[in-house]
Amino acid sequence: MIVRSGSATYSGLGKDGKGHVSTQSGVLSDQPYGFNTRFGDGKGTNPEELIAAAHASCFTMALSFALAGAGYTAGELKTEAKVSLDKDGSGFKVTRSALTLEAQVDGIDDAEFGRIADEAKANCPISKLLNAEITLDRTLV
């Protein structure tokens, strides 16, 4: 089993509070987050942005390995994930992660690429974690 960790602190309460988030690897270290970074345009990050980055990177790596497993040896994959945070009663919930993929894979046709990409979308660990609608728009160039 592989275990990775992240941590967060939040000083103050509600809209006036300020938080910092860090990752085990140190790639994020005390990065600011709070009401203004989540619901406004304040400098810093937010949970949805971090989930989007995690989903985009997980899916792209899963697709890369699936393509290699199918015998393809050259290409480039670029994925953007847009995570939607919607009102849910008196709170909020993540309702969607929309993946947009642009790919160049030598020697593959659109039908096979679509099948492999859809399998990667369904089977990457972050897709399995999210209880939200996950869509995939893809372009093979």
mmCIF file of N, CA and C in Angstrom:
data_model
loop_
_atom_site.group_PDB
_atom_site.id
_atom_site.type_symbol
_atom_site.label_atom_id
_atom_site.label_comp_id
_atom_site.label_asym_id
_atom_site.label_seq_id
_atom_site.Cartn_x
_atom_site.Cartn_y
_atom_site.Cartn_z
ATOM 1 N N MET A 1 0.845 -1.175 0.000
ATOM 2 C CA MET A 1 0.000 0.000 0.000
ATOM 3 C C MET A 1 0.895 1.243 0.000
ATOM 4 N N ILE A 2 0.521 2.207 -0.790
ATOM 5 C CA ILE A 2 1.215 3.497 -0.834
ATOM 6 C C ILE A 2 0.337 4.505 -0.115
ATOM 7 N N VAL A 3 0.922 5.270 0.781
ATOM 8 C CA VAL A 3 0.195 6.315 1.503
ATOM 9 C C VAL A 3 0.914 7.636 1.259
ATOM 10 N N ARG A 4 0.177 8.621 0.810
ATOM 11 C CA ARG A 4 0.689 9.986 0.620
ATOM 12 C C ARG A 4 -0.088 10.897 1.547
ATOM 13 N N SER A 5 0.501 12.021 1.918
ATOM 14 C CA SER A 5 -0.200 12.891 2.856
ATOM 15 C C SER A 5 -0.138 14.351 2.437
ATOM 16 N N GLY A 6 -1.106 15.063 2.916
ATOM 17 C CA GLY A 6 -1.172 16.508 2.793
ATOM 18 C C GLY A 6 -1.676 17.037 4.115
ATOM 19 N N SER A 7 -1.444 18.303 4.367
ATOM 20 C CA SER A 7 -1.909 18.889 5.622
ATOM 21 C C SER A 7 -2.395 20.308 5.387
ATOM 22 N N ALA A 8 -3.254 20.748 6.281
ATOM 23 C CA ALA A 8 -3.793 22.104 6.193
ATOM 24 C C ALA A 8 -3.945 22.675 7.587
ATOM 25 N N THR A 9 -3.749 23.976 7.683
ATOM 26 C CA THR A 9 -4.036 24.720 8.901
ATOM 27 C C THR A 9 -4.971 25.855 8.528
ATOM 28 N N TYR A 10 -5.756 26.309 9.465
ATOM 29 C CA TYR A 10 -6.672 27.422 9.231
ATOM 30 C C TYR A 10 -6.726 28.248 10.506
ATOM 31 N N SER A 11 -6.320 29.493 10.421
ATOM 32 C CA SER A 11 -6.313 30.390 11.577
ATOM 33 C C SER A 11 -7.413 31.421 11.412
ATOM 34 N N GLY A 12 -8.241 31.555 12.440
ATOM 35 C CA GLY A 12 -9.417 32.398 12.337
ATOM 36 C C GLY A 12 -10.567 31.548 11.830
ATOM 37 N N LEU A 13 -11.749 32.114 11.858
ATOM 38 C CA LEU A 13 -12.927 31.339 11.481
ATOM 39 C C LEU A 13 -13.687 32.017 10.353
ATOM 40 N N GLY A 14 -14.342 31.194 9.539
ATOM 41 C CA GLY A 14 -15.189 31.709 8.467
ATOM 42 C C GLY A 14 -14.426 32.511 7.434
ATOM 43 N N LYS A 15 -15.102 33.516 6.891
ATOM 44 C CA LYS A 15 -14.521 34.330 5.824
ATOM 45 C C LYS A 15 -13.257 35.049 6.247
ATOM 46 N N ASP A 16 -13.114 35.332 7.533
ATOM 47 C CA ASP A 16 -11.944 36.067 8.009
ATOM 48 C C ASP A 16 -10.734 35.163 8.221
ATOM 49 N N GLY A 17 -10.937 33.850 8.186
ATOM 50 C CA GLY A 17 -9.832 32.919 8.416
ATOM 51 C C GLY A 17 -8.880 32.856 7.244
ATOM 52 N N LYS A 18 -7.683 32.396 7.549
ATOM 53 C CA LYS A 18 -6.648 32.215 6.532
ATOM 54 C C LYS A 18 -6.048 30.838 6.726
ATOM 55 N N GLY A 19 -5.843 30.126 5.625
ATOM 56 C CA GLY A 19 -5.305 28.791 5.715
ATOM 57 C C GLY A 19 -4.017 28.631 4.938
ATOM 58 N N HIS A 20 -3.334 27.509 5.216
ATOM 59 C CA HIS A 20 -2.126 27.122 4.488
ATOM 60 C C HIS A 20 -2.195 25.621 4.260
ATOM 61 N N VAL A 21 -1.794 25.198 3.075
ATOM 62 C CA VAL A 21 -1.830 23.788 2.705
ATOM 63 C C VAL A 21 -0.430 23.356 2.277
ATOM 64 N N SER A 22 -0.078 22.125 2.654
ATOM 65 C CA SER A 22 1.235 21.572 2.318
ATOM 66 C C SER A 22 1.079 20.119 1.883
ATOM 67 N N THR A 23 2.045 19.646 1.118
ATOM 68 C CA THR A 23 2.068 18.243 0.717
ATOM 69 C C THR A 23 3.304 17.568 1.279
ATOM 70 N N GLN A 24 3.210 16.266 1.424
ATOM 71 C CA GLN A 24 4.302 15.459 1.955
ATOM 72 C C GLN A 24 5.592 15.685 1.179
ATOM 73 N N SER A 25 5.508 15.772 -0.139
ATOM 74 C CA SER A 25 6.704 15.923 -0.976
ATOM 75 C C SER A 25 7.348 17.297 -0.835
ATOM 76 N N GLY A 26 6.579 18.254 -0.342
ATOM 77 C CA GLY A 26 7.087 19.615 -0.226
ATOM 78 C C GLY A 26 6.853 20.461 -1.460
ATOM 79 N N VAL A 27 6.262 19.877 -2.513
ATOM 80 C CA VAL A 27 5.997 20.656 -3.724
ATOM 81 C C VAL A 27 5.042 21.806 -3.411
ATOM 82 N N LEU A 28 4.139 21.584 -2.466
ATOM 83 C CA LEU A 28 3.350 22.675 -1.885
ATOM 84 C C LEU A 28 3.789 22.789 -0.436
ATOM 85 N N SER A 29 4.186 23.975 -0.052
ATOM 86 C CA SER A 29 4.633 24.179 1.325
ATOM 87 C C SER A 29 4.025 25.469 1.838
ATOM 88 N N ASP A 30 3.068 25.318 2.753
ATOM 89 C CA ASP A 30 2.397 26.469 3.359
ATOM 90 C C ASP A 30 1.813 27.425 2.331
ATOM 91 N N GLN A 31 1.187 26.845 1.286
ATOM 92 C CA GLN A 31 0.536 27.676 0.271
ATOM 93 C C GLN A 31 -0.767 28.223 0.830
ATOM 94 N N PRO A 32 -1.020 29.524 0.644
ATOM 95 C CA PRO A 32 -2.218 30.123 1.226
ATOM 96 C C PRO A 32 -3.503 29.663 0.537
ATOM 97 N N TYR A 33 -4.550 29.548 1.359
ATOM 98 C CA TYR A 33 -5.891 29.311 0.841
ATOM 99 C C TYR A 33 -6.879 29.886 1.851
ATOM 100 N N GLY A 34 -8.067 30.166 1.367
ATOM 101 C CA GLY A 34 -9.105 30.710 2.229
ATOM 102 C C GLY A 34 -10.314 31.089 1.392
ATOM 103 N N PHE A 35 -11.208 31.843 1.990
ATOM 104 C CA PHE A 35 -12.444 32.222 1.318
ATOM 105 C C PHE A 35 -12.167 32.923 -0.011
ATOM 106 N N ASN A 36 -11.231 33.872 -0.016
ATOM 107 C CA ASN A 36 -10.976 34.651 -1.228
ATOM 108 C C ASN A 36 -10.293 33.845 -2.324
ATOM 109 N N THR A 37 -9.531 32.805 -1.983
ATOM 110 C CA THR A 37 -8.918 31.975 -3.030
ATOM 111 C C THR A 37 -9.891 30.929 -3.542
ATOM 112 N N ARG A 38 -10.899 30.627 -2.740
ATOM 113 C CA ARG A 38 -11.873 29.613 -3.143
ATOM 114 C C ARG A 38 -13.053 30.217 -3.883
ATOM 115 N N PHE A 39 -13.543 31.329 -3.413
ATOM 116 C CA PHE A 39 -14.751 31.923 -3.988
ATOM 117 C C PHE A 39 -14.492 33.244 -4.697
ATOM 118 N N GLY A 40 -13.269 33.705 -4.684
ATOM 119 C CA GLY A 40 -12.891 34.950 -5.338
ATOM 120 C C GLY A 40 -11.648 34.738 -6.170
ATOM 121 N N ASP A 41 -10.872 35.797 -6.303
ATOM 122 C CA ASP A 41 -9.658 35.698 -7.110
ATOM 123 C C ASP A 41 -8.414 36.008 -6.281
ATOM 124 N N GLY A 42 -8.473 35.692 -4.986
ATOM 125 C CA GLY A 42 -7.326 35.917 -4.116
ATOM 126 C C GLY A 42 -6.143 35.052 -4.517
ATOM 127 N N LYS A 43 -4.943 35.507 -4.154
ATOM 128 C CA LYS A 43 -3.714 34.790 -4.474
ATOM 129 C C LYS A 43 -3.590 33.575 -3.550
ATOM 130 N N GLY A 44 -3.431 32.420 -4.144
ATOM 131 C CA GLY A 44 -3.319 31.181 -3.395
ATOM 132 C C GLY A 44 -4.042 30.074 -4.131
ATOM 133 N N THR A 45 -4.289 28.982 -3.444
ATOM 134 C CA THR A 45 -4.929 27.832 -4.063
ATOM 135 C C THR A 45 -6.253 27.542 -3.373
ATOM 136 N N ASN A 46 -6.880 26.435 -3.738
ATOM 137 C CA ASN A 46 -8.127 26.012 -3.119
ATOM 138 C C ASN A 46 -8.308 24.513 -3.360
ATOM 139 N N PRO A 47 -9.147 23.861 -2.577
ATOM 140 C CA PRO A 47 -9.304 22.412 -2.720
ATOM 141 C C PRO A 47 -9.725 21.966 -4.119
ATOM 142 N N GLU A 48 -10.612 22.710 -4.758
ATOM 143 C CA GLU A 48 -11.092 22.293 -6.080
ATOM 144 C C GLU A 48 -9.974 22.352 -7.121
ATOM 145 N N GLU A 49 -9.133 23.368 -7.050
ATOM 146 C CA GLU A 49 -7.999 23.477 -7.960
ATOM 147 C C GLU A 49 -7.030 22.310 -7.744
ATOM 148 N N LEU A 50 -6.823 21.945 -6.497
ATOM 149 C CA LEU A 50 -5.930 20.823 -6.194
ATOM 150 C C LEU A 50 -6.527 19.504 -6.684
ATOM 151 N N ILE A 51 -7.838 19.331 -6.533
ATOM 152 C CA ILE A 51 -8.502 18.132 -7.045
ATOM 153 C C ILE A 51 -8.405 18.094 -8.570
ATOM 154 N N ALA A 52 -8.598 19.239 -9.219
ATOM 155 C CA ALA A 52 -8.495 19.296 -10.680
ATOM 156 C C ALA A 52 -7.098 18.885 -11.139
ATOM 157 N N ALA A 53 -6.071 19.392 -10.486
ATOM 158 C CA ALA A 53 -4.701 19.022 -10.854
ATOM 159 C C ALA A 53 -4.460 17.534 -10.611
ATOM 160 N N ALA A 54 -4.962 17.021 -9.492
ATOM 161 C CA ALA A 54 -4.805 15.598 -9.195
ATOM 162 C C ALA A 54 -5.520 14.745 -10.234
ATOM 163 N N HIS A 55 -6.738 15.136 -10.613
ATOM 164 C CA HIS A 55 -7.495 14.342 -11.581
ATOM 165 C C HIS A 55 -6.841 14.391 -12.958
ATOM 166 N N ALA A 56 -6.436 15.577 -13.398
ATOM 167 C CA ALA A 56 -5.790 15.695 -14.710
ATOM 168 C C ALA A 56 -4.515 14.858 -14.762
ATOM 169 N N SER A 57 -3.701 14.931 -13.718
ATOM 170 C CA SER A 57 -2.438 14.197 -13.740
ATOM 171 C C SER A 57 -2.660 12.694 -13.621
ATOM 172 N N CYS A 58 -3.606 12.265 -12.802
ATOM 173 C CA CYS A 58 -3.899 10.842 -12.638
ATOM 174 C C CYS A 58 -4.425 10.243 -13.944
ATOM 175 N N PHE A 59 -5.413 10.893 -14.542
ATOM 176 C CA PHE A 59 -5.986 10.404 -15.794
ATOM 177 C C PHE A 59 -4.931 10.356 -16.891
ATOM 178 N N THR A 60 -4.125 11.403 -17.020
ATOM 179 C CA THR A 60 -3.131 11.469 -18.088
ATOM 180 C C THR A 60 -2.096 10.364 -17.927
ATOM 181 N N MET A 61 -1.674 10.108 -16.694
ATOM 182 C CA MET A 61 -0.720 9.022 -16.462
ATOM 183 C C MET A 61 -1.364 7.664 -16.741
ATOM 184 N N ALA A 62 -2.614 7.479 -16.308
ATOM 185 C CA ALA A 62 -3.312 6.216 -16.566
ATOM 186 C C ALA A 62 -3.448 5.978 -18.069
ATOM 187 N N LEU A 63 -3.780 7.014 -18.818
ATOM 188 C CA LEU A 63 -3.911 6.888 -20.267
ATOM 189 C C LEU A 63 -2.559 6.580 -20.902
ATOM 190 N N SER A 64 -1.517 7.221 -20.446
ATOM 191 C CA SER A 64 -0.178 6.973 -20.968
ATOM 192 C C SER A 64 0.214 5.508 -20.791
ATOM 193 N N PHE A 65 -0.036 4.975 -19.603
ATOM 194 C CA PHE A 65 0.291 3.573 -19.346
ATOM 195 C C PHE A 65 -0.598 2.633 -20.151
ATOM 196 N N ALA A 66 -1.870 2.977 -20.310
ATOM 197 C CA ALA A 66 -2.778 2.139 -21.096
ATOM 198 C C ALA A 66 -2.356 2.115 -22.569
ATOM 199 N N LEU A 67 -1.968 3.257 -23.100
ATOM 200 C CA LEU A 67 -1.502 3.319 -24.490
ATOM 201 C C LEU A 67 -0.215 2.516 -24.662
ATOM 202 N N ALA A 68 0.706 2.651 -23.721
ATOM 203 C CA ALA A 68 1.947 1.878 -23.787
ATOM 204 C C ALA A 68 1.641 0.385 -23.701
ATOM 205 N N GLY A 69 0.704 0.009 -22.844
ATOM 206 C CA GLY A 69 0.306 -1.390 -22.708
ATOM 207 C C GLY A 69 -0.327 -1.950 -23.974
ATOM 208 N N ALA A 70 -0.931 -1.066 -24.773
ATOM 209 C CA ALA A 70 -1.543 -1.481 -26.037
ATOM 210 C C ALA A 70 -0.530 -1.468 -27.184
ATOM 211 N N GLY A 71 0.724 -1.154 -26.867
ATOM 212 C CA GLY A 71 1.776 -1.223 -27.876
ATOM 213 C C GLY A 71 2.172 0.089 -28.519
ATOM 214 N N TYR A 72 1.584 1.182 -28.106
ATOM 215 C CA TYR A 72 1.951 2.479 -28.686
ATOM 216 C C TYR A 72 3.190 3.007 -27.968
ATOM 217 N N THR A 73 4.089 3.622 -28.740
ATOM 218 C CA THR A 73 5.381 4.002 -28.169
ATOM 219 C C THR A 73 5.683 5.489 -28.229
ATOM 220 N N ALA A 74 4.921 6.252 -28.987
ATOM 221 C CA ALA A 74 5.238 7.681 -29.125
ATOM 222 C C ALA A 74 3.968 8.511 -29.106
ATOM 223 N N GLY A 75 4.050 9.661 -28.448
ATOM 224 C CA GLY A 75 2.913 10.572 -28.427
ATOM 225 C C GLY A 75 3.036 11.593 -27.331
ATOM 226 N N GLU A 76 2.032 12.442 -27.271
ATOM 227 C CA GLU A 76 1.973 13.469 -26.235
ATOM 228 C C GLU A 76 0.518 13.656 -25.829
ATOM 229 N N LEU A 77 0.292 13.772 -24.522
ATOM 230 C CA LEU A 77 -1.049 13.931 -23.964
ATOM 231 C C LEU A 77 -1.094 15.213 -23.158
ATOM 232 N N LYS A 78 -2.131 16.009 -23.344
ATOM 233 C CA LYS A 78 -2.342 17.237 -22.574
ATOM 234 C C LYS A 78 -3.774 17.220 -22.065
ATOM 235 N N THR A 79 -3.939 17.298 -20.744
ATOM 236 C CA THR A 79 -5.269 17.227 -20.144
ATOM 237 C C THR A 79 -5.500 18.411 -19.232
ATOM 238 N N GLU A 80 -6.701 18.973 -19.323
ATOM 239 C CA GLU A 80 -7.155 19.986 -18.377
ATOM 240 C C GLU A 80 -8.387 19.416 -17.680
ATOM 241 N N ALA A 81 -8.465 19.592 -16.368
ATOM 242 C CA ALA A 81 -9.651 19.206 -15.611
ATOM 243 C C ALA A 81 -10.279 20.464 -15.036
ATOM 244 N N LYS A 82 -11.577 20.573 -15.165
ATOM 245 C CA LYS A 82 -12.324 21.678 -14.571
ATOM 246 C C LYS A 82 -13.291 21.082 -13.562
ATOM 247 N N VAL A 83 -13.050 21.367 -12.292
ATOM 248 C CA VAL A 83 -13.862 20.840 -11.207
ATOM 249 C C VAL A 83 -14.912 21.873 -10.838
ATOM 250 N N SER A 84 -16.178 21.447 -10.802
ATOM 251 C CA SER A 84 -17.300 22.344 -10.487
ATOM 252 C C SER A 84 -17.704 22.197 -9.030
ATOM 253 N N LEU A 85 -17.808 23.326 -8.356
ATOM 254 C CA LEU A 85 -18.287 23.400 -6.983
ATOM 255 C C LEU A 85 -19.647 24.086 -7.026
ATOM 256 N N ASP A 86 -20.697 23.348 -6.677
ATOM 257 C CA ASP A 86 -22.056 23.862 -6.758
ATOM 258 C C ASP A 86 -22.689 23.941 -5.377
ATOM 259 N N LYS A 87 -23.632 24.855 -5.259
ATOM 260 C CA LYS A 87 -24.413 25.001 -4.032
ATOM 261 C C LYS A 87 -25.180 23.703 -3.780
ATOM 262 N N ASP A 88 -25.210 23.282 -2.527
ATOM 263 C CA ASP A 88 -25.903 22.056 -2.133
ATOM 264 C C ASP A 88 -26.574 22.318 -0.793
ATOM 265 N N GLY A 89 -27.832 22.741 -0.832
ATOM 266 C CA GLY A 89 -28.517 23.117 0.401
ATOM 267 C C GLY A 89 -27.832 24.321 1.026
ATOM 268 N N SER A 90 -27.427 24.175 2.269
ATOM 269 C CA SER A 90 -26.742 25.288 2.936
ATOM 270 C C SER A 90 -25.232 25.232 2.744
ATOM 271 N N GLY A 91 -24.752 24.231 2.002
ATOM 272 C CA GLY A 91 -23.318 24.087 1.763
ATOM 273 C C GLY A 91 -23.005 23.977 0.289
ATOM 274 N N PHE A 92 -21.941 23.266 -0.009
ATOM 275 C CA PHE A 92 -21.467 23.095 -1.379
ATOM 276 C C PHE A 92 -21.030 21.657 -1.583
ATOM 277 N N LYS A 93 -20.976 21.238 -2.863
ATOM 278 C CA LYS A 93 -20.394 19.940 -3.174
ATOM 279 C C LYS A 93 -19.776 19.979 -4.563
ATOM 280 N N VAL A 94 -18.763 19.154 -4.749
ATOM 281 C CA VAL A 94 -18.153 18.987 -6.062
ATOM 282 C C VAL A 94 -19.085 18.093 -6.864
ATOM 283 N N THR A 95 -19.542 18.596 -7.999
ATOM 284 C CA THR A 95 -20.523 17.865 -8.797
ATOM 285 C C THR A 95 -19.987 17.344 -10.126
ATOM 286 N N ARG A 96 -18.823 17.831 -10.536
ATOM 287 C CA ARG A 96 -18.346 17.452 -11.866
ATOM 288 C C ARG A 96 -16.848 17.670 -11.973
ATOM 289 N N SER A 97 -16.224 16.785 -12.704
ATOM 290 C CA SER A 97 -14.849 16.994 -13.133
ATOM 291 C C SER A 97 -14.838 16.788 -14.637
ATOM 292 N N ALA A 98 -14.683 17.861 -15.364
ATOM 293 C CA ALA A 98 -14.717 17.820 -16.823
ATOM 294 C C ALA A 98 -13.290 17.777 -17.355
ATOM 295 N N LEU A 99 -12.926 16.646 -17.931
ATOM 296 C CA LEU A 99 -11.598 16.470 -18.500
ATOM 297 C C LEU A 99 -11.626 16.862 -19.974
ATOM 298 N N THR A 100 -10.641 17.615 -20.392
ATOM 299 C CA THR A 100 -10.457 17.944 -21.800
ATOM 300 C C THR A 100 -9.064 17.475 -22.189
ATOM 301 N N LEU A 101 -9.014 16.603 -23.166
ATOM 302 C CA LEU A 101 -7.776 15.953 -23.575
ATOM 303 C C LEU A 101 -7.450 16.292 -25.009
ATOM 304 N N GLU A 102 -6.213 16.684 -25.243
ATOM 305 C CA GLU A 102 -5.685 16.817 -26.596
ATOM 306 C C GLU A 102 -4.516 15.853 -26.686
ATOM 307 N N ALA A 103 -4.540 14.991 -27.683
ATOM 308 C CA ALA A 103 -3.522 13.948 -27.763
ATOM 309 C C ALA A 103 -2.987 13.798 -29.177
ATOM 310 N N GLN A 104 -1.732 13.441 -29.226
ATOM 311 C CA GLN A 104 -1.084 13.030 -30.465
ATOM 312 C C GLN A 104 -0.449 11.682 -30.141
ATOM 313 N N VAL A 105 -0.924 10.633 -30.792
ATOM 314 C CA VAL A 105 -0.406 9.285 -30.567
ATOM 315 C C VAL A 105 -0.139 8.666 -31.928
ATOM 316 N N ASP A 106 1.113 8.357 -32.182
ATOM 317 C CA ASP A 106 1.502 7.802 -33.480
ATOM 318 C C ASP A 106 0.826 6.458 -33.725
ATOM 319 N N GLY A 107 0.145 6.335 -34.882
ATOM 320 C CA GLY A 107 -0.374 5.065 -35.354
ATOM 321 C C GLY A 107 -1.713 4.617 -34.799
ATOM 322 N N ILE A 108 -2.395 5.436 -34.044
ATOM 323 C CA ILE A 108 -3.671 5.017 -33.458
ATOM 324 C C ILE A 108 -4.838 5.614 -34.236
ATOM 325 N N ASP A 109 -5.934 4.870 -34.329
ATOM 326 C CA ASP A 109 -7.133 5.440 -34.953
ATOM 327 C C ASP A 109 -8.076 5.952 -33.866
ATOM 328 N N ASP A 110 -9.043 6.751 -34.276
ATOM 329 C CA ASP A 110 -9.915 7.425 -33.325
ATOM 330 C C ASP A 110 -10.735 6.447 -32.483
ATOM 331 N N ALA A 111 -11.218 5.370 -33.069
ATOM 332 C CA ALA A 111 -12.046 4.414 -32.322
ATOM 333 C C ALA A 111 -11.250 3.744 -31.209
ATOM 334 N N GLU A 112 -10.048 3.272 -31.526
ATOM 335 C CA GLU A 112 -9.229 2.625 -30.497
ATOM 336 C C GLU A 112 -8.799 3.639 -29.442
ATOM 337 N N PHE A 113 -8.453 4.833 -29.887
ATOM 338 C CA PHE A 113 -8.060 5.877 -28.936
ATOM 339 C C PHE A 113 -9.213 6.189 -27.984
ATOM 340 N N GLY A 114 -10.420 6.301 -28.510
ATOM 341 C CA GLY A 114 -11.585 6.574 -27.668
ATOM 342 C C GLY A 114 -11.833 5.489 -26.649
ATOM 343 N N ARG A 115 -11.714 4.234 -27.064
ATOM 344 C CA ARG A 115 -11.910 3.110 -26.147
ATOM 345 C C ARG A 115 -10.878 3.135 -25.019
ATOM 346 N N ILE A 116 -9.615 3.336 -25.375
ATOM 347 C CA ILE A 116 -8.553 3.343 -24.365
ATOM 348 C C ILE A 116 -8.698 4.550 -23.446
ATOM 349 N N ALA A 117 -9.031 5.713 -23.996
ATOM 350 C CA ALA A 117 -9.198 6.927 -23.180
ATOM 351 C C ALA A 117 -10.375 6.776 -22.223
ATOM 352 N N ASP A 118 -11.485 6.214 -22.694
ATOM 353 C CA ASP A 118 -12.644 6.021 -21.819
ATOM 354 C C ASP A 118 -12.336 5.051 -20.682
ATOM 355 N N GLU A 119 -11.573 4.006 -20.973
ATOM 356 C CA GLU A 119 -11.171 3.067 -19.920
ATOM 357 C C GLU A 119 -10.267 3.754 -18.892
ATOM 358 N N ALA A 120 -9.345 4.579 -19.358
ATOM 359 C CA ALA A 120 -8.460 5.311 -18.442
ATOM 360 C C ALA A 120 -9.264 6.278 -17.578
ATOM 361 N N LYS A 121 -10.251 6.933 -18.171
ATOM 362 C CA LYS A 121 -11.110 7.854 -17.413
ATOM 363 C C LYS A 121 -11.836 7.112 -16.301
ATOM 364 N N ALA A 122 -12.362 5.958 -16.608
ATOM 365 C CA ALA A 122 -13.128 5.190 -15.630
ATOM 366 C C ALA A 122 -12.249 4.552 -14.560
ATOM 367 N N ASN A 123 -11.018 4.238 -14.907
ATOM 368 C CA ASN A 123 -10.200 3.426 -14.019
ATOM 369 C C ASN A 123 -9.057 4.136 -13.319
ATOM 370 N N CYS A 124 -8.807 5.410 -13.612
ATOM 371 C CA CYS A 124 -7.737 6.066 -12.863
ATOM 372 C C CYS A 124 -8.196 6.212 -11.409
ATOM 373 N N PRO A 125 -7.286 6.065 -10.452
ATOM 374 C CA PRO A 125 -7.675 6.088 -9.041
ATOM 375 C C PRO A 125 -8.434 7.343 -8.603
ATOM 376 N N ILE A 126 -8.122 8.492 -9.153
ATOM 377 C CA ILE A 126 -8.833 9.711 -8.746
ATOM 378 C C ILE A 126 -10.247 9.713 -9.313
ATOM 379 N N SER A 127 -10.448 9.186 -10.529
ATOM 380 C CA SER A 127 -11.812 9.049 -11.046
ATOM 381 C C SER A 127 -12.634 8.158 -10.128
ATOM 382 N N LYS A 128 -12.042 7.083 -9.653
ATOM 383 C CA LYS A 128 -12.746 6.171 -8.755
ATOM 384 C C LYS A 128 -13.072 6.835 -7.419
ATOM 385 N N LEU A 129 -12.226 7.756 -6.990
ATOM 386 C CA LEU A 129 -12.434 8.454 -5.728
ATOM 387 C C LEU A 129 -13.594 9.440 -5.799
ATOM 388 N N LEU A 130 -13.702 10.142 -6.906
ATOM 389 C CA LEU A 130 -14.680 11.213 -7.031
ATOM 390 C C LEU A 130 -16.087 10.658 -7.205
ATOM 391 N N ASN A 131 -17.017 11.164 -6.421
ATOM 392 C CA ASN A 131 -18.426 10.798 -6.563
ATOM 393 C C ASN A 131 -19.122 11.969 -7.248
ATOM 394 N N ALA A 132 -18.722 12.184 -8.489
ATOM 395 C CA ALA A 132 -19.240 13.306 -9.273
ATOM 396 C C ALA A 132 -19.296 12.869 -10.733
ATOM 397 N N GLU A 133 -20.009 13.619 -11.538
ATOM 398 C CA GLU A 133 -20.027 13.352 -12.970
ATOM 399 C C GLU A 133 -18.638 13.639 -13.526
ATOM 400 N N ILE A 134 -18.098 12.674 -14.255
ATOM 401 C CA ILE A 134 -16.792 12.854 -14.873
ATOM 402 C C ILE A 134 -16.990 12.745 -16.378
ATOM 403 N N THR A 135 -16.668 13.820 -17.087
ATOM 404 C CA THR A 135 -16.822 13.836 -18.541
ATOM 405 C C THR A 135 -15.445 13.890 -19.176
ATOM 406 N N LEU A 136 -15.387 13.516 -20.446
ATOM 407 C CA LEU A 136 -14.142 13.566 -21.206
ATOM 408 C C LEU A 136 -14.424 14.046 -22.615
ATOM 409 N N ASP A 137 -13.864 15.187 -22.966
ATOM 410 C CA ASP A 137 -13.842 15.671 -24.350
ATOM 411 C C ASP A 137 -12.427 15.441 -24.836
ATOM 412 N N ARG A 138 -12.284 14.798 -25.997
ATOM 413 C CA ARG A 138 -10.964 14.443 -26.458
ATOM 414 C C ARG A 138 -10.786 14.839 -27.907
ATOM 415 N N THR A 139 -9.543 15.160 -28.249
ATOM 416 C CA THR A 139 -9.162 15.478 -29.615
ATOM 417 C C THR A 139 -7.888 14.723 -29.931
ATOM 418 N N LEU A 140 -7.931 13.921 -30.962
ATOM 419 C CA LEU A 140 -6.737 13.226 -31.459
ATOM 420 C C LEU A 140 -6.242 14.018 -32.649
ATOM 421 N N VAL A 141 -5.017 14.499 -32.551
ATOM 422 C CA VAL A 141 -4.460 15.313 -33.625
ATOM 423 C C VAL A 141 -3.387 14.555 -34.385
#
